[in-house]
Amino acid sequence: MSGVSPVLLVIAHGSRDPRHAATVHALTRRARALRPGLRVETAFLDFNAPRVEQVLSALHADGVRDVVALPLLLTRAFHAKADIPATLSEALTRLPGLSVSVADVLGPSPLLVDALERRLAEAGLTPADRATTAVVLASAGSTDPEAIAVIAEIAREWRHTGWCAVRPAFASAALPRTEDAVRALRAEGFARVAVAPYVIAPGRLPDRIAACAEAAGADVVADVLGAAPELALLLLRRYDAAAAAPARLPALTA
């Protein structure tokens, strides 16, 4: 396989909600279209097929020996630190000669902020609304302090782009909840409150974000990030970094 680019294996969490897998596949199709010569495969940790071990076995049987595994995650929490490395290590014990480099998670990145801006614009906000609109950056939530700190830092940085306020919030596992952030901003007197879900695909927690935001009186609730072009480009940037410098990233070799 000398001279052949590593295969990009996008690893998503998976969900019982069929919209999740459909969104993941739409995103990987978009990345594939941006880089026609690159082989891009999709796998899931749970709930959906194919599973990571199934895809790696199929790649190995097909003669592939070099893979870049890219966690389709916005923060480095439990799945990135434990689940994915364990799943890859277990698979590699059965696949002699296969080498897997693990790319960084997607966030933080300016491209993700660009995708958030895209979704807010699609929800009806214009550049003229920035100075009078407070934004809730609504994440799914995590018990990992590092992940929580990253969301808070993104909110702080995003505030400097012209929105009159940007506050982090969470659908589970951490505080404040989305509805509490919306109510707090309203109580502070902001004329318009928008909620921007910092979530890749639809599912139970994104639905909770939207429902709680609307119940709390948010004026605008944007869509999830989904298969935004910025995310597809970010997948390729993470892949390129891992493929170019695998020694600087976690590497697993059978």
PDB file of C-alpha atoms in Angstrom:
ATOM      1  CA  MET A   1       0.000   0.000   0.000  1.00  0.00           C
ATOM      2  CA  SER A   2       3.048   2.264  -0.301  1.00  0.00           C
ATOM      3  CA  GLY A   3       2.216   5.691  -1.648  1.00  0.00           C
ATOM      4  CA  VAL A   4      -1.509   5.283  -0.952  1.00  0.00           C
ATOM      5  CA  SER A   5      -3.135   7.851   1.325  1.00  0.00           C
ATOM      6  CA  PRO A   6      -4.436   6.501   4.621  1.00  0.00           C
ATOM      7  CA  VAL A   7      -8.124   5.745   4.728  1.00  0.00           C
ATOM      8  CA  LEU A   8     -10.174   8.245   6.717  1.00  0.00           C
ATOM      9  CA  LEU A   9     -12.391   6.438   9.203  1.00  0.00           C
ATOM     10  CA  VAL A  10     -14.945   8.797  10.769  1.00  0.00           C
ATOM     11  CA  ILE A  11     -16.146   7.415  14.102  1.00  0.00           C
ATOM     12  CA  ALA A  12     -19.497   8.687  15.350  1.00  0.00           C
ATOM     13  CA  HIS A  13     -21.153   7.794  18.630  1.00  0.00           C
ATOM     14  CA  GLY A  14     -24.395   6.452  17.187  1.00  0.00           C
ATOM     15  CA  SER A  15     -27.992   6.891  18.308  1.00  0.00           C
ATOM     16  CA  ARG A  16     -31.356   5.159  18.315  1.00  0.00           C
ATOM     17  CA  ASP A  17     -32.645   8.238  16.471  1.00  0.00           C
ATOM     18  CA  PRO A  18     -32.353   7.516  12.728  1.00  0.00           C
ATOM     19  CA  ARG A  19     -31.680  11.206  12.042  1.00  0.00           C
ATOM     20  CA  HIS A  20     -28.287  10.825  13.726  1.00  0.00           C
ATOM     21  CA  ALA A  21     -26.865   8.245  11.322  1.00  0.00           C
ATOM     22  CA  ALA A  22     -28.430   9.999   8.333  1.00  0.00           C
ATOM     23  CA  THR A  23     -26.702  13.255   9.307  1.00  0.00           C
ATOM     24  CA  VAL A  24     -23.356  11.542   9.868  1.00  0.00           C
ATOM     25  CA  HIS A  25     -23.521   9.891   6.454  1.00  0.00           C
ATOM     26  CA  ALA A  26     -24.474  13.202   4.828  1.00  0.00           C
ATOM     27  CA  LEU A  27     -21.431  14.822   6.429  1.00  0.00           C
ATOM     28  CA  THR A  28     -19.020  12.108   5.318  1.00  0.00           C
ATOM     29  CA  ARG A  29     -20.463  12.230   1.801  1.00  0.00           C
ATOM     30  CA  ARG A  30     -19.742  15.946   1.738  1.00  0.00           C
ATOM     31  CA  ALA A  31     -16.147  15.362   2.890  1.00  0.00           C
ATOM     32  CA  ARG A  32     -15.752  12.663   0.237  1.00  0.00           C
ATOM     33  CA  ALA A  33     -16.977  15.071  -2.433  1.00  0.00           C
ATOM     34  CA  LEU A  34     -14.406  17.652  -1.336  1.00  0.00           C
ATOM     35  CA  ARG A  35     -11.574  15.085  -1.682  1.00  0.00           C
ATOM     36  CA  PRO A  36     -12.608  12.643  -4.450  1.00  0.00           C
ATOM     37  CA  GLY A  37      -9.385  10.608  -4.278  1.00  0.00           C
ATOM     38  CA  LEU A  38      -9.688   9.926  -0.569  1.00  0.00           C
ATOM     39  CA  ARG A  39     -11.367   6.801   0.747  1.00  0.00           C
ATOM     40  CA  VAL A  40     -13.725   7.849   3.541  1.00  0.00           C
ATOM     41  CA  GLU A  41     -15.498   5.274   5.704  1.00  0.00           C
ATOM     42  CA  THR A  42     -18.023   5.730   8.509  1.00  0.00           C
ATOM     43  CA  ALA A  43     -18.376   3.692  11.692  1.00  0.00           C
ATOM     44  CA  PHE A  44     -20.302   3.939  14.952  1.00  0.00           C
ATOM     45  CA  LEU A  45     -19.482   3.138  18.560  1.00  0.00           C
ATOM     46  CA  ASP A  46     -23.009   2.109  19.480  1.00  0.00           C
ATOM     47  CA  PHE A  47     -26.613   1.738  18.276  1.00  0.00           C
ATOM     48  CA  ASN A  48     -25.832   1.921  14.543  1.00  0.00           C
ATOM     49  CA  ALA A  49     -24.039  -0.252  12.002  1.00  0.00           C
ATOM     50  CA  PRO A  50     -21.391  -0.650  10.884  1.00  0.00           C
ATOM     51  CA  ARG A  51     -19.425  -0.759  14.127  1.00  0.00           C
ATOM     52  CA  VAL A  52     -15.787   0.317  14.273  1.00  0.00           C
ATOM     53  CA  GLU A  53     -14.442  -3.225  14.495  1.00  0.00           C
ATOM     54  CA  GLN A  54     -16.514  -4.302  11.480  1.00  0.00           C
ATOM     55  CA  VAL A  55     -15.175  -1.505   9.285  1.00  0.00           C
ATOM     56  CA  LEU A  56     -11.571  -2.068  10.366  1.00  0.00           C
ATOM     57  CA  SER A  57     -11.898  -5.800   9.651  1.00  0.00           C
ATOM     58  CA  ALA A  58     -13.315  -5.076   6.197  1.00  0.00           C
ATOM     59  CA  LEU A  59     -10.544  -2.576   5.456  1.00  0.00           C
ATOM     60  CA  HIS A  60      -7.902  -5.057   6.590  1.00  0.00           C
ATOM     61  CA  ALA A  61      -9.395  -7.778   4.382  1.00  0.00           C
ATOM     62  CA  ASP A  62      -9.293  -5.299   1.509  1.00  0.00           C
ATOM     63  CA  GLY A  63      -5.550  -4.834   1.951  1.00  0.00           C
ATOM     64  CA  VAL A  64      -5.660  -1.489   3.776  1.00  0.00           C
ATOM     65  CA  ARG A  65      -2.851  -1.104   6.321  1.00  0.00           C
ATOM     66  CA  ASP A  66      -2.930   2.619   7.149  1.00  0.00           C
ATOM     67  CA  VAL A  67      -5.966   4.332   8.687  1.00  0.00           C
ATOM     68  CA  VAL A  68      -6.640   7.719  10.253  1.00  0.00           C
ATOM     69  CA  ALA A  69      -9.449   7.394  12.788  1.00  0.00           C
ATOM     70  CA  LEU A  70     -11.271  10.673  13.339  1.00  0.00           C
ATOM     71  CA  PRO A  71     -13.599  10.967  16.347  1.00  0.00           C
ATOM     72  CA  LEU A  72     -16.732  12.830  15.262  1.00  0.00           C
ATOM     73  CA  LEU A  73     -16.786  14.671  18.565  1.00  0.00           C
ATOM     74  CA  LEU A  74     -16.705  18.340  19.502  1.00  0.00           C
ATOM     75  CA  THR A  75     -14.751  17.971  22.750  1.00  0.00           C
ATOM     76  CA  ARG A  76     -12.221  15.616  24.303  1.00  0.00           C
ATOM     77  CA  ALA A  77     -14.453  13.919  26.844  1.00  0.00           C
ATOM     78  CA  PHE A  78     -14.991  10.268  27.797  1.00  0.00           C
ATOM     79  CA  HIS A  79     -15.626   8.910  24.312  1.00  0.00           C
ATOM     80  CA  ALA A  80     -12.467  10.492  22.918  1.00  0.00           C
ATOM     81  CA  LYS A  81     -10.282   9.651  25.923  1.00  0.00           C
ATOM     82  CA  ALA A  82     -11.499   6.130  26.677  1.00  0.00           C
ATOM     83  CA  ASP A  83     -14.139   4.555  24.414  1.00  0.00           C
ATOM     84  CA  ILE A  84     -12.528   5.132  21.034  1.00  0.00           C
ATOM     85  CA  PRO A  85      -8.929   4.211  22.008  1.00  0.00           C
ATOM     86  CA  ALA A  86     -10.195   1.043  23.724  1.00  0.00           C
ATOM     87  CA  THR A  87     -12.315   0.050  20.737  1.00  0.00           C
ATOM     88  CA  LEU A  88      -9.438   0.630  18.326  1.00  0.00           C
ATOM     89  CA  SER A  89      -6.931  -1.239  20.498  1.00  0.00           C
ATOM     90  CA  GLU A  90      -9.226  -4.238  20.799  1.00  0.00           C
ATOM     91  CA  ALA A  91      -9.793  -4.376  17.042  1.00  0.00           C
ATOM     92  CA  LEU A  92      -6.104  -4.066  16.263  1.00  0.00           C
ATOM     93  CA  THR A  93      -5.195  -7.101  18.338  1.00  0.00           C
ATOM     94  CA  ARG A  94      -7.003  -9.148  15.678  1.00  0.00           C
ATOM     95  CA  LEU A  95      -5.671  -7.348  12.593  1.00  0.00           C
ATOM     96  CA  PRO A  96      -1.936  -7.905  12.013  1.00  0.00           C
ATOM     97  CA  GLY A  97      -0.075  -5.129  10.236  1.00  0.00           C
ATOM     98  CA  LEU A  98      -2.831  -2.534  10.497  1.00  0.00           C
ATOM     99  CA  SER A  99      -1.732   0.899  11.757  1.00  0.00           C
ATOM    100  CA  VAL A 100      -4.209   3.507  13.015  1.00  0.00           C
ATOM    101  CA  SER A 101      -3.435   7.134  13.824  1.00  0.00           C
ATOM    102  CA  VAL A 102      -6.075   8.939  15.874  1.00  0.00           C
ATOM    103  CA  ALA A 103      -6.878  12.483  14.734  1.00  0.00           C
ATOM    104  CA  ASP A 104      -7.878  15.271  17.067  1.00  0.00           C
ATOM    105  CA  VAL A 105     -11.526  15.830  17.914  1.00  0.00           C
ATOM    106  CA  LEU A 106     -13.208  18.576  15.904  1.00  0.00           C
ATOM    107  CA  GLY A 107     -13.339  21.291  18.521  1.00  0.00           C
ATOM    108  CA  PRO A 108     -12.437  23.920  19.211  1.00  0.00           C
ATOM    109  CA  SER A 109     -12.038  25.421  15.745  1.00  0.00           C
ATOM    110  CA  PRO A 110     -12.932  28.684  13.993  1.00  0.00           C
ATOM    111  CA  LEU A 111     -14.676  26.529  11.380  1.00  0.00           C
ATOM    112  CA  LEU A 112     -17.136  25.356  14.019  1.00  0.00           C
ATOM    113  CA  VAL A 113     -17.900  28.967  14.942  1.00  0.00           C
ATOM    114  CA  ASP A 114     -18.435  29.663  11.242  1.00  0.00           C
ATOM    115  CA  ALA A 115     -20.900  26.758  11.136  1.00  0.00           C
ATOM    116  CA  LEU A 116     -22.727  28.135  14.195  1.00  0.00           C
ATOM    117  CA  GLU A 117     -22.958  31.503  12.457  1.00  0.00           C
ATOM    118  CA  ARG A 118     -24.329  29.780   9.340  1.00  0.00           C
ATOM    119  CA  ARG A 119     -27.092  28.099  11.318  1.00  0.00           C
ATOM    120  CA  LEU A 120     -28.047  31.343  13.087  1.00  0.00           C
ATOM    121  CA  ALA A 121     -28.230  33.127   9.738  1.00  0.00           C
ATOM    122  CA  GLU A 122     -30.412  30.333   8.352  1.00  0.00           C
ATOM    123  CA  ALA A 123     -32.671  30.796  11.386  1.00  0.00           C
ATOM    124  CA  GLY A 124     -33.208  34.420  10.365  1.00  0.00           C
ATOM    125  CA  LEU A 125     -30.562  36.522  12.102  1.00  0.00           C
ATOM    126  CA  THR A 126     -28.702  39.144  10.081  1.00  0.00           C
ATOM    127  CA  PRO A 127     -25.404  40.959  10.731  1.00  0.00           C
ATOM    128  CA  ALA A 128     -27.444  43.946  11.889  1.00  0.00           C
ATOM    129  CA  ASP A 129     -28.945  41.806  14.688  1.00  0.00           C
ATOM    130  CA  ARG A 130     -25.623  41.023  16.358  1.00  0.00           C
ATOM    131  CA  ALA A 131     -25.458  44.090  18.578  1.00  0.00           C
ATOM    132  CA  THR A 132     -28.917  43.450  20.043  1.00  0.00           C
ATOM    133  CA  THR A 133     -28.865  39.645  20.243  1.00  0.00           C
ATOM    134  CA  ALA A 134     -27.606  37.494  23.103  1.00  0.00           C
ATOM    135  CA  VAL A 135     -26.653  33.942  22.176  1.00  0.00           C
ATOM    136  CA  VAL A 136     -26.811  30.749  24.211  1.00  0.00           C
ATOM    137  CA  LEU A 137     -24.154  28.266  23.084  1.00  0.00           C
ATOM    138  CA  ALA A 138     -26.007  25.055  23.943  1.00  0.00           C
ATOM    139  CA  SER A 139     -23.904  21.915  24.249  1.00  0.00           C
ATOM    140  CA  ALA A 140     -25.095  18.384  24.940  1.00  0.00           C
ATOM    141  CA  GLY A 141     -23.132  18.449  28.181  1.00  0.00           C
ATOM    142  CA  SER A 142     -20.415  16.381  29.841  1.00  0.00           C
ATOM    143  CA  THR A 143     -19.096  15.427  33.250  1.00  0.00           C
ATOM    144  CA  ASP A 144     -15.544  16.057  31.996  1.00  0.00           C
ATOM    145  CA  PRO A 145     -14.197  19.375  33.377  1.00  0.00           C
ATOM    146  CA  GLU A 146     -11.936  19.816  30.338  1.00  0.00           C
ATOM    147  CA  ALA A 147     -14.897  19.586  27.968  1.00  0.00           C
ATOM    148  CA  ILE A 148     -16.943  22.042  30.048  1.00  0.00           C
ATOM    149  CA  ALA A 149     -14.041  24.495  30.120  1.00  0.00           C
ATOM    150  CA  VAL A 150     -13.677  24.312  26.339  1.00  0.00           C
ATOM    151  CA  ILE A 151     -17.354  25.203  25.818  1.00  0.00           C
ATOM    152  CA  ALA A 152     -17.020  28.156  28.189  1.00  0.00           C
ATOM    153  CA  GLU A 153     -13.910  29.372  26.374  1.00  0.00           C
ATOM    154  CA  ILE A 154     -15.617  29.139  22.974  1.00  0.00           C
ATOM    155  CA  ALA A 155     -18.469  31.265  24.336  1.00  0.00           C
ATOM    156  CA  ARG A 156     -16.019  33.868  25.656  1.00  0.00           C
ATOM    157  CA  GLU A 157     -14.168  34.073  22.355  1.00  0.00           C
ATOM    158  CA  TRP A 158     -17.344  34.158  20.266  1.00  0.00           C
ATOM    159  CA  ARG A 159     -18.601  37.114  22.287  1.00  0.00           C
ATOM    160  CA  HIS A 160     -15.769  39.202  20.809  1.00  0.00           C
ATOM    161  CA  THR A 161     -17.226  38.900  17.288  1.00  0.00           C
ATOM    162  CA  GLY A 162     -20.051  41.365  17.949  1.00  0.00           C
ATOM    163  CA  TRP A 163     -22.871  39.516  19.710  1.00  0.00           C
ATOM    164  CA  CYS A 164     -23.932  41.483  22.764  1.00  0.00           C
ATOM    165  CA  ALA A 165     -23.566  38.369  24.939  1.00  0.00           C
ATOM    166  CA  VAL A 166     -22.694  34.688  24.492  1.00  0.00           C
ATOM    167  CA  ARG A 167     -23.310  32.258  27.342  1.00  0.00           C
ATOM    168  CA  PRO A 168     -22.575  28.507  27.543  1.00  0.00           C
ATOM    169  CA  ALA A 169     -25.331  26.080  28.511  1.00  0.00           C
ATOM    170  CA  PHE A 170     -25.858  22.334  28.603  1.00  0.00           C
ATOM    171  CA  ALA A 171     -28.650  19.852  27.961  1.00  0.00           C
ATOM    172  CA  SER A 172     -27.355  17.401  30.576  1.00  0.00           C
ATOM    173  CA  ALA A 173     -24.583  16.638  33.087  1.00  0.00           C
ATOM    174  CA  ALA A 174     -23.583  20.276  33.682  1.00  0.00           C
ATOM    175  CA  LEU A 175     -25.076  23.668  34.499  1.00  0.00           C
ATOM    176  CA  PRO A 176     -26.586  25.984  33.504  1.00  0.00           C
ATOM    177  CA  ARG A 177     -29.291  24.271  31.509  1.00  0.00           C
ATOM    178  CA  THR A 178     -30.331  25.844  28.218  1.00  0.00           C
ATOM    179  CA  GLU A 179     -33.626  27.149  29.564  1.00  0.00           C
ATOM    180  CA  ASP A 180     -31.936  28.735  32.582  1.00  0.00           C
ATOM    181  CA  ALA A 181     -29.427  30.541  30.356  1.00  0.00           C
ATOM    182  CA  VAL A 182     -32.246  31.850  28.155  1.00  0.00           C
ATOM    183  CA  ARG A 183     -34.203  33.107  31.168  1.00  0.00           C
ATOM    184  CA  ALA A 184     -31.113  34.695  32.710  1.00  0.00           C
ATOM    185  CA  LEU A 185     -30.340  36.629  29.537  1.00  0.00           C
ATOM    186  CA  ARG A 186     -33.958  37.731  29.282  1.00  0.00           C
ATOM    187  CA  ALA A 187     -33.873  38.884  32.902  1.00  0.00           C
ATOM    188  CA  GLU A 188     -30.744  40.911  32.138  1.00  0.00           C
ATOM    189  CA  GLY A 189     -32.751  42.859  29.592  1.00  0.00           C
ATOM    190  CA  PHE A 190     -31.410  41.645  26.259  1.00  0.00           C
ATOM    191  CA  ALA A 191     -33.861  42.425  23.480  1.00  0.00           C
ATOM    192  CA  ARG A 192     -33.372  39.173  21.590  1.00  0.00           C
ATOM    193  CA  VAL A 193     -32.135  35.756  22.742  1.00  0.00           C
ATOM    194  CA  ALA A 194     -30.959  33.139  20.260  1.00  0.00           C
ATOM    195  CA  VAL A 195     -29.948  29.544  20.972  1.00  0.00           C
ATOM    196  CA  ALA A 196     -27.183  27.956  18.893  1.00  0.00           C
ATOM    197  CA  PRO A 197     -26.912  24.186  19.458  1.00  0.00           C
ATOM    198  CA  TYR A 198     -23.265  23.125  19.596  1.00  0.00           C
ATOM    199  CA  VAL A 199     -24.224  19.618  18.513  1.00  0.00           C
ATOM    200  CA  ILE A 200     -23.430  17.762  15.310  1.00  0.00           C
ATOM    201  CA  ALA A 201     -26.496  15.587  14.723  1.00  0.00           C
ATOM    202  CA  PRO A 202     -30.150  15.463  15.767  1.00  0.00           C
ATOM    203  CA  GLY A 203     -31.204  13.239  18.647  1.00  0.00           C
ATOM    204  CA  ARG A 204     -32.633  13.218  22.161  1.00  0.00           C
ATOM    205  CA  LEU A 205     -30.377  15.888  23.663  1.00  0.00           C
ATOM    206  CA  PRO A 206     -30.589  18.298  20.695  1.00  0.00           C
ATOM    207  CA  ASP A 207     -34.373  17.896  20.816  1.00  0.00           C
ATOM    208  CA  ARG A 208     -34.227  18.756  24.526  1.00  0.00           C
ATOM    209  CA  ILE A 209     -32.168  21.849  23.762  1.00  0.00           C
ATOM    210  CA  ALA A 210     -34.724  23.064  21.231  1.00  0.00           C
ATOM    211  CA  ALA A 211     -37.769  22.272  23.382  1.00  0.00           C
ATOM    212  CA  CYS A 212     -36.327  23.890  26.506  1.00  0.00           C
ATOM    213  CA  ALA A 213     -35.173  26.942  24.575  1.00  0.00           C
ATOM    214  CA  GLU A 214     -38.618  27.469  23.110  1.00  0.00           C
ATOM    215  CA  ALA A 215     -40.316  26.865  26.460  1.00  0.00           C
ATOM    216  CA  ALA A 216     -38.068  29.489  28.050  1.00  0.00           C
ATOM    217  CA  GLY A 217     -39.021  32.029  25.394  1.00  0.00           C
ATOM    218  CA  ALA A 218     -35.999  32.095  23.078  1.00  0.00           C
ATOM    219  CA  ASP A 219     -36.646  34.230  20.025  1.00  0.00           C
ATOM    220  CA  VAL A 220     -34.499  32.142  17.694  1.00  0.00           C
ATOM    221  CA  VAL A 221     -33.455  28.500  17.890  1.00  0.00           C
ATOM    222  CA  ALA A 222     -30.933  27.456  15.254  1.00  0.00           C
ATOM    223  CA  ASP A 223     -30.548  23.983  13.801  1.00  0.00           C
ATOM    224  CA  VAL A 224     -27.793  21.543  14.773  1.00  0.00           C
ATOM    225  CA  LEU A 225     -24.489  21.837  12.930  1.00  0.00           C
ATOM    226  CA  GLY A 226     -25.261  18.820  10.765  1.00  0.00           C
ATOM    227  CA  ALA A 227     -23.555  18.387   7.422  1.00  0.00           C
ATOM    228  CA  ALA A 228     -22.466  22.016   7.230  1.00  0.00           C
ATOM    229  CA  PRO A 229     -19.704  22.585   4.670  1.00  0.00           C
ATOM    230  CA  GLU A 230     -17.481  23.982   7.411  1.00  0.00           C
ATOM    231  CA  LEU A 231     -17.650  20.655   9.244  1.00  0.00           C
ATOM    232  CA  ALA A 232     -16.780  18.694   6.111  1.00  0.00           C
ATOM    233  CA  LEU A 233     -13.738  20.911   5.584  1.00  0.00           C
ATOM    234  CA  LEU A 234     -12.777  20.485   9.236  1.00  0.00           C
ATOM    235  CA  LEU A 235     -12.858  16.690   8.889  1.00  0.00           C
ATOM    236  CA  LEU A 236     -10.303  16.945   6.109  1.00  0.00           C
ATOM    237  CA  ARG A 237      -8.097  19.341   8.049  1.00  0.00           C
ATOM    238  CA  ARG A 238      -8.023  16.999  11.039  1.00  0.00           C
ATOM    239  CA  TYR A 239      -7.274  14.096   8.705  1.00  0.00           C
ATOM    240  CA  ASP A 240      -4.448  15.964   6.974  1.00  0.00           C
ATOM    241  CA  ALA A 241      -2.832  16.870  10.286  1.00  0.00           C
ATOM    242  CA  ALA A 242      -2.925  13.270  11.513  1.00  0.00           C
ATOM    243  CA  ALA A 243      -1.714  11.844   8.205  1.00  0.00           C
ATOM    244  CA  ALA A 244       1.168  14.318   7.960  1.00  0.00           C
ATOM    245  CA  ALA A 245       2.431  13.979  11.531  1.00  0.00           C
ATOM    246  CA  PRO A 246       1.224  10.690  13.022  1.00  0.00           C
ATOM    247  CA  ALA A 247       4.135  10.630  15.475  1.00  0.00           C
ATOM    248  CA  ARG A 248       2.670  13.686  17.225  1.00  0.00           C
ATOM    249  CA  LEU A 249      -0.697  12.048  17.714  1.00  0.00           C
ATOM    250  CA  PRO A 250      -1.800   8.886  19.515  1.00  0.00           C
ATOM    251  CA  ALA A 251      -0.888   5.963  17.267  1.00  0.00           C
ATOM    252  CA  LEU A 252      -1.963   2.357  17.504  1.00  0.00           C
ATOM    253  CA  THR A 253      -0.334  -0.455  15.559  1.00  0.00           C
ATOM    254  CA  ALA A 254      -1.182  -4.127  15.523  1.00  0.00           C
TER     255      ALA A 254
END
